[in-house]
Amino acid sequence: EKGGYPHFMLKEIFEQPRSILDSMRGRMIAESDHMMMGGIREFENKFVNAERILIVACGTSWHAGLVAEYLIEDLARIPVEVEYASEFRYRNPIISERDIVVAISQSGETADTLAALELAKSKGATIFGICNVVGSSIARATDAGAYTHAGPEIGVASTKAFTAQVTVLSLIAMILGSKRGTLETSKLRQLMVELESIPSKVEKALELNEQIIKISEQYKDATNFLYLGRGYNFPVALEGALKLKEISYIHAEGYPAAEMKHGPIALIDEHMPVVVIATKDSSYEKIVSNIQEVKARKGKIIAVVTEGDTTIPAMADHVIEIPETSEHLVPLLSVIPLQLLSYHIAVMRGCNVDQPRNLAKSVTVE
Ligand code: M6R
């Protein structure tokens, strides 16, 4: 059932070219700029005229929500707030009938996410679900939704569900941008073509596996890790850190790179591995200077860069090259090496990667 892989997690990481394709299949035809998503069509007017979109989720699904905030605000110009479901439900939030609340959940059974959407529903908001498990409690409680088609995810650490969520959220941002007229047709077309090429680029990123095994050997005994990213790669930094801590039990923190100088920089010495996601995008120059700041304090840099980069390889201790893509879609590629890194480090430390201690696949109690 693990398809020849030693763990479900590795199998699921390697399934991503297919699960991403399945999550976009039938939802766009790049040649004709045509995009369709049943759940959105039902509530098209509400979506297009929404004053605000609130996203509620937990864990990795919350990270996918953060990526969506960047996507929807940039492409569709609708204000987005991303909330931890557990905080949202208990802080007497301001919700109106003009709000759209998007609940993201792989399992569709997360207690806090379900309670958060029930609360929003009672205040009259329109509830949209992005779930992986068909017929799950959250899917049933929503007004409309779009399923991710990642297939069953068995490993407790979410991998293919995350990329499927980001795929669906990218499509939603593109649809809304095009309906609202905030995304030009030429730009839309470009993004569609780019999205279509993601599965084969993920395939390419998976070829990094051997290189990542070697890097993992060097860092498996580290006691702390820092993950830094900016823009679309900031949520990826959070996700990389979460993956490492949950399965390898190494303490890891994800930060927006520029926040480093407001505190975490004090942690950096020659024993601190710092994973920097520094792909060629609008924050590239800035992140290069963040790398210099780490090197000046003797931190070890593991950099995820765009293929062909020549500046960062001259500064970093290890360079992981991923294919080039639009910055809007880069999380779908930059997260891959981080999933592999956490997987291999955890295996080398003898951890139970599919069922880490103290964790359950779905958190059905608060
Ligand atoms: O099923 P959900 O997407 O609602 O689950 C949310 C979190 O419990 C989940 O993402 C958790 O953080 C994962 N173990 C992360 O890998």
XYZ file of C-alpha atoms and ligand atoms in Angstrom:
382
model
C 0.000 0.000 0.000
C 3.004 2.284 0.369
C 3.706 1.651 -3.298
C 7.259 0.495 -2.656
C 8.153 3.507 -0.519
C 9.361 2.962 3.053
C 6.838 5.455 4.447
C 3.532 6.987 3.434
C 5.058 10.421 3.810
C 7.677 9.767 1.140
C 5.090 8.217 -1.147
C 2.864 11.242 -0.691
C 5.712 13.666 -1.353
C 6.440 11.843 -4.601
C 2.767 11.790 -5.577
C 2.654 15.566 -5.838
C 3.066 15.943 -9.600
C -0.085 13.855 -9.912
C -2.070 15.306 -6.992
C -1.423 18.885 -8.125
C -2.550 17.956 -11.634
C -5.664 16.276 -10.243
C -6.487 19.403 -8.245
C -6.419 21.635 -11.328
C -7.834 19.121 -13.801
C -11.116 20.222 -15.368
C -10.819 23.620 -13.738
C -8.949 25.468 -16.473
C -8.124 25.358 -20.159
C -5.061 27.504 -20.667
C -5.465 27.788 -24.455
C -8.817 29.536 -24.118
C -8.289 31.501 -20.859
C -11.195 29.492 -19.552
C -11.461 28.708 -15.866
C -14.292 27.058 -14.030
C -15.027 26.026 -10.495
C -18.560 24.971 -9.657
C -18.507 26.169 -6.056
C -17.414 29.656 -7.064
C -19.940 29.886 -9.874
C -22.791 29.273 -7.431
C -21.787 32.286 -5.365
C -20.069 34.297 -8.042
C -21.724 37.609 -7.248
C -21.029 37.277 -3.559
C -17.406 36.429 -4.207
C -16.831 39.119 -6.775
C -18.411 41.780 -4.576
C -17.075 40.513 -1.267
C -15.819 43.274 1.002
C -13.467 40.900 2.659
C -12.455 37.267 2.663
C -11.692 35.625 5.977
C -9.726 32.405 5.937
C -9.880 30.060 8.919
C -7.694 26.982 9.309
C -5.098 25.272 11.513
C -1.531 24.057 11.016
C -0.428 23.414 7.458
C -3.846 24.414 6.125
C -3.364 27.784 7.820
C -0.060 28.132 5.950
C -1.893 27.479 2.674
C -4.302 30.226 3.792
C -1.391 32.641 4.175
C -0.270 31.908 0.615
C -3.858 32.623 -0.456
C -3.745 36.001 1.268
C -0.847 37.049 -0.946
C -2.505 35.582 -4.045
C -6.000 36.970 -3.591
C -4.918 40.431 -2.468
C -2.474 40.732 -5.337
C -4.526 39.231 -8.149
C -8.114 39.987 -7.108
C -7.593 43.023 -4.828
C -10.004 41.774 -2.162
C -8.792 42.278 1.427
C -8.000 38.934 3.055
C -7.518 38.027 6.694
C -6.101 34.673 7.700
C -6.999 33.442 11.140
C -6.145 30.528 13.332
C -9.546 28.891 13.723
C -8.912 28.385 17.435
C -8.359 32.105 18.042
C -11.075 33.306 15.726
C -13.819 31.304 17.385
C -13.189 32.679 20.851
C -12.499 36.339 20.250
C -15.936 37.672 19.337
C -14.859 38.414 15.758
C -16.604 40.990 13.580
C -18.378 39.104 10.805
C -21.078 40.337 8.458
C -23.277 39.001 5.703
C -20.972 40.592 3.172
C -18.056 38.457 4.283
C -16.941 35.257 2.689
C -15.347 32.838 5.110
C -13.099 30.200 3.596
C -12.387 27.160 5.763
C -9.375 25.115 4.663
C -8.966 21.585 5.994
C -7.415 18.436 4.633
C -9.401 16.093 6.877
C -12.512 18.216 7.053
C -12.775 17.119 10.679
C -10.652 19.635 12.577
C -12.746 20.687 15.574
C -11.586 24.301 15.768
C -12.037 24.912 12.045
C -15.520 23.432 12.140
C -16.490 25.557 15.155
C -15.065 28.696 13.512
C -17.136 28.220 10.406
C -20.278 27.444 12.393
C -19.774 30.716 14.227
C -19.323 32.657 10.970
C -22.392 30.947 9.550
C -24.489 32.005 12.521
C -23.526 35.627 11.757
C -24.712 35.285 8.177
C -21.406 34.986 6.308
C -21.147 32.795 3.218
C -19.005 29.764 3.991
C -16.750 28.209 1.386
C -14.835 25.031 2.129
C -11.596 23.686 0.730
C -11.382 20.103 1.935
C -9.674 16.965 0.796
C -11.956 14.396 2.365
C -15.220 14.124 0.462
C -18.319 14.265 2.643
C -16.335 15.280 5.736
C -17.967 17.352 8.498
C -16.516 20.653 7.264
C -17.415 19.916 3.651
C -20.987 19.244 4.741
C -21.245 22.381 6.873
C -20.282 24.808 4.085
C -22.519 26.653 1.599
C -20.222 25.815 -1.287
C -16.692 24.639 -1.821
C -13.999 23.124 -3.939
C -12.393 19.828 -3.135
C -8.682 19.329 -3.362
C -8.018 16.094 -5.201
C -4.899 15.013 -3.365
C -6.197 11.519 -2.660
C -5.983 9.980 0.806
C -3.179 11.451 2.907
C -2.026 8.947 5.520
C 1.202 10.489 6.865
C 0.451 12.770 9.791
C 2.701 15.419 8.269
C 0.704 17.100 5.551
C 2.523 17.291 2.214
C 0.449 16.656 -0.890
C -2.624 18.158 0.781
C -0.734 21.458 1.171
C 0.255 21.685 -2.492
C -3.266 20.683 -3.542
C -4.704 23.450 -1.337
C -2.312 26.011 -2.789
C -3.246 24.858 -6.302
C -6.966 25.303 -5.663
C -6.397 28.652 -3.939
C -4.292 29.851 -6.898
C -7.136 28.959 -9.247
C -9.615 30.817 -7.029
C -7.420 33.926 -6.938
C -7.065 33.806 -10.717
C -10.812 33.342 -11.268
C -11.655 36.211 -8.918
C -8.996 38.434 -10.450
C -10.329 37.824 -13.907
C -13.997 38.325 -12.920
C -13.205 41.523 -11.034
C -11.073 42.854 -13.862
C -8.038 43.261 -11.626
C -6.048 40.618 -13.507
C -5.364 41.382 -17.146
C -6.088 38.636 -19.651
C -2.455 38.470 -20.757
C -1.302 38.048 -17.153
C -4.040 35.490 -16.507
C -2.986 33.512 -19.553
C 0.627 33.601 -18.433
C -0.309 32.317 -14.981
C -2.439 29.538 -16.434
C 0.396 28.334 -18.637
C 2.736 28.532 -15.664
C 0.317 26.588 -13.451
C 0.005 23.900 -16.107
C 3.762 23.442 -16.080
C 3.948 23.071 -12.293
C 3.495 19.255 -12.168
C 6.504 18.689 -14.415
C 8.532 21.229 -12.443
C 7.610 19.445 -9.209
C 8.838 16.263 -10.871
C 12.136 18.027 -11.477
C 12.296 19.304 -7.893
C 11.848 15.731 -6.658
C 15.102 14.841 -8.396
C 16.789 16.817 -5.613
C 16.151 13.892 -3.291
C 19.714 12.489 -3.402
C 21.270 15.883 -2.792
C 18.931 16.487 0.120
C 19.856 13.138 1.687
C 23.486 14.351 1.779
C 22.542 17.674 3.323
C 20.336 15.890 5.868
C 23.291 13.731 6.977
C 25.217 16.851 7.893
C 22.443 18.455 9.915
C 20.573 15.565 11.470
C 22.076 16.247 14.899
C 21.294 19.949 14.966
C 19.171 21.038 17.915
C 17.668 24.117 16.291
C 16.811 25.306 12.800
C 15.706 28.646 11.472
C 13.663 28.965 8.252
C 13.490 32.313 6.489
C 11.494 33.494 3.501
C 9.871 36.649 2.218
C 6.725 37.329 0.222
C 5.200 34.152 -1.136
C 7.999 32.184 0.473
C 7.269 33.434 3.976
C 4.436 30.910 4.520
C 6.737 28.278 3.021
C 9.318 29.066 5.714
C 6.638 28.488 8.357
C 5.635 25.251 6.680
C 9.240 24.009 6.413
C 9.756 24.635 10.124
C 6.494 22.910 11.070
C 7.404 19.848 8.994
C 10.789 19.555 10.670
C 9.545 19.959 14.210
C 6.602 17.619 13.948
C 8.452 14.632 12.560
C 12.098 15.038 13.651
C 11.451 16.737 17.022
C 14.124 19.314 16.247
C 13.142 22.779 17.385
C 12.598 24.943 14.330
C 11.196 28.389 13.744
C 9.971 29.994 10.570
C 10.235 33.740 10.182
C 9.749 36.393 7.559
C 13.416 37.047 6.738
C 13.285 40.748 7.540
C 12.015 40.047 11.049
C 15.273 38.277 11.838
C 16.921 41.467 12.986
C 14.117 42.061 15.455
C 15.102 39.149 17.621
C 16.040 35.772 16.161
C 19.374 37.046 14.856
C 20.587 36.742 18.460
C 20.358 32.957 18.093
C 22.733 32.728 15.178
C 26.147 31.171 15.643
C 28.147 28.468 13.900
C 25.777 25.801 15.206
C 22.631 27.275 13.695
C 21.473 25.954 10.328
C 19.377 28.550 8.532
C 17.217 27.442 5.632
C 16.643 30.450 3.403
C 14.125 30.317 0.578
C 15.590 32.826 -1.820
C 14.097 32.325 -5.257
C 14.354 35.003 -7.961
C 11.388 37.223 -7.219
C 10.614 40.741 -6.092
C 12.279 40.281 -2.711
C 15.427 38.610 -4.028
C 17.865 41.491 -3.399
C 16.561 41.924 0.111
C 16.925 38.288 0.987
C 20.483 38.266 -0.325
C 21.320 40.835 2.329
C 19.568 38.711 4.960
C 21.868 35.837 3.936
C 24.880 38.112 4.387
C 23.684 38.981 7.876
C 23.537 35.284 8.775
C 26.959 34.557 7.254
C 28.530 37.461 9.141
C 27.506 35.616 12.330
C 28.827 32.278 11.056
C 25.395 30.666 10.650
C 25.134 27.797 8.162
C 23.069 28.639 5.105
C 21.010 26.083 3.247
C 19.552 28.109 0.397
C 16.678 27.179 -1.891
C 17.283 29.198 -5.066
C 16.092 29.476 -8.645
C 18.006 27.364 -11.139
C 20.952 29.246 -12.592
C 21.404 31.664 -9.670
C 25.064 32.628 -9.357
C 25.008 35.167 -6.516
C 23.720 33.033 -3.645
C 25.884 29.951 -4.410
C 28.912 32.157 -3.707
C 27.627 32.854 -0.198
C 25.691 29.780 0.912
C 26.971 26.546 2.467
C 24.473 24.468 0.467
C 22.436 25.407 -2.548
C 19.258 23.645 -3.620
C 18.116 24.689 -7.095
C 14.459 24.584 -8.083
C 12.963 25.379 -11.505
C 11.959 28.930 -12.290
C 8.298 29.919 -12.086
C 6.075 32.914 -11.432
C 6.445 34.177 -7.883
C 2.707 33.638 -7.404
C 3.188 29.906 -7.778
C 6.619 29.462 -6.243
C 5.372 27.883 -2.965
C 4.322 24.820 -4.986
C 7.976 24.253 -5.842
C 9.912 25.717 -2.933
C 8.101 23.580 -0.362
C 9.229 20.320 -2.022
C 12.879 20.338 -0.882
C 11.762 21.350 2.613
C 9.403 18.363 2.815
C 12.253 16.088 1.726
C 14.704 17.645 4.173
C 12.411 17.098 7.144
C 11.606 13.567 5.997
C 15.236 12.466 5.672
C 16.379 14.116 8.890
C 13.529 12.417 10.767
C 14.341 9.008 9.267
C 18.036 9.431 10.130
C 17.085 10.270 13.711
C 15.047 7.074 13.914
C 11.718 8.856 14.261
C 8.356 7.421 13.336
C 7.701 9.794 10.438
C 4.228 8.618 9.548
C 2.976 8.699 13.110
C 4.983 11.164 15.132
C 4.576 11.108 18.904
C 1.709 13.075 20.445
C 0.085 13.830 17.084
C -3.058 12.609 15.351
C -3.919 12.918 11.686
C -7.051 14.846 12.433
C -7.494 16.910 15.545
C -11.130 16.366 16.360
C -10.933 17.766 19.875
C -10.042 21.346 20.722
O -7.076 18.341 8.454
P -6.653 19.769 8.631
O -6.085 20.340 7.381
O -7.761 20.642 9.161
O -5.523 19.728 9.714
C -4.942 20.891 10.226
C -3.710 20.579 11.021
O -4.021 19.764 12.114
C -2.640 19.895 10.167
O -2.309 20.629 9.045
C -1.368 19.652 10.995
O -0.764 20.875 11.325
C -0.418 18.739 10.215
N 0.041 17.663 11.039
C 0.752 19.468 9.631
O 1.599 18.635 8.938
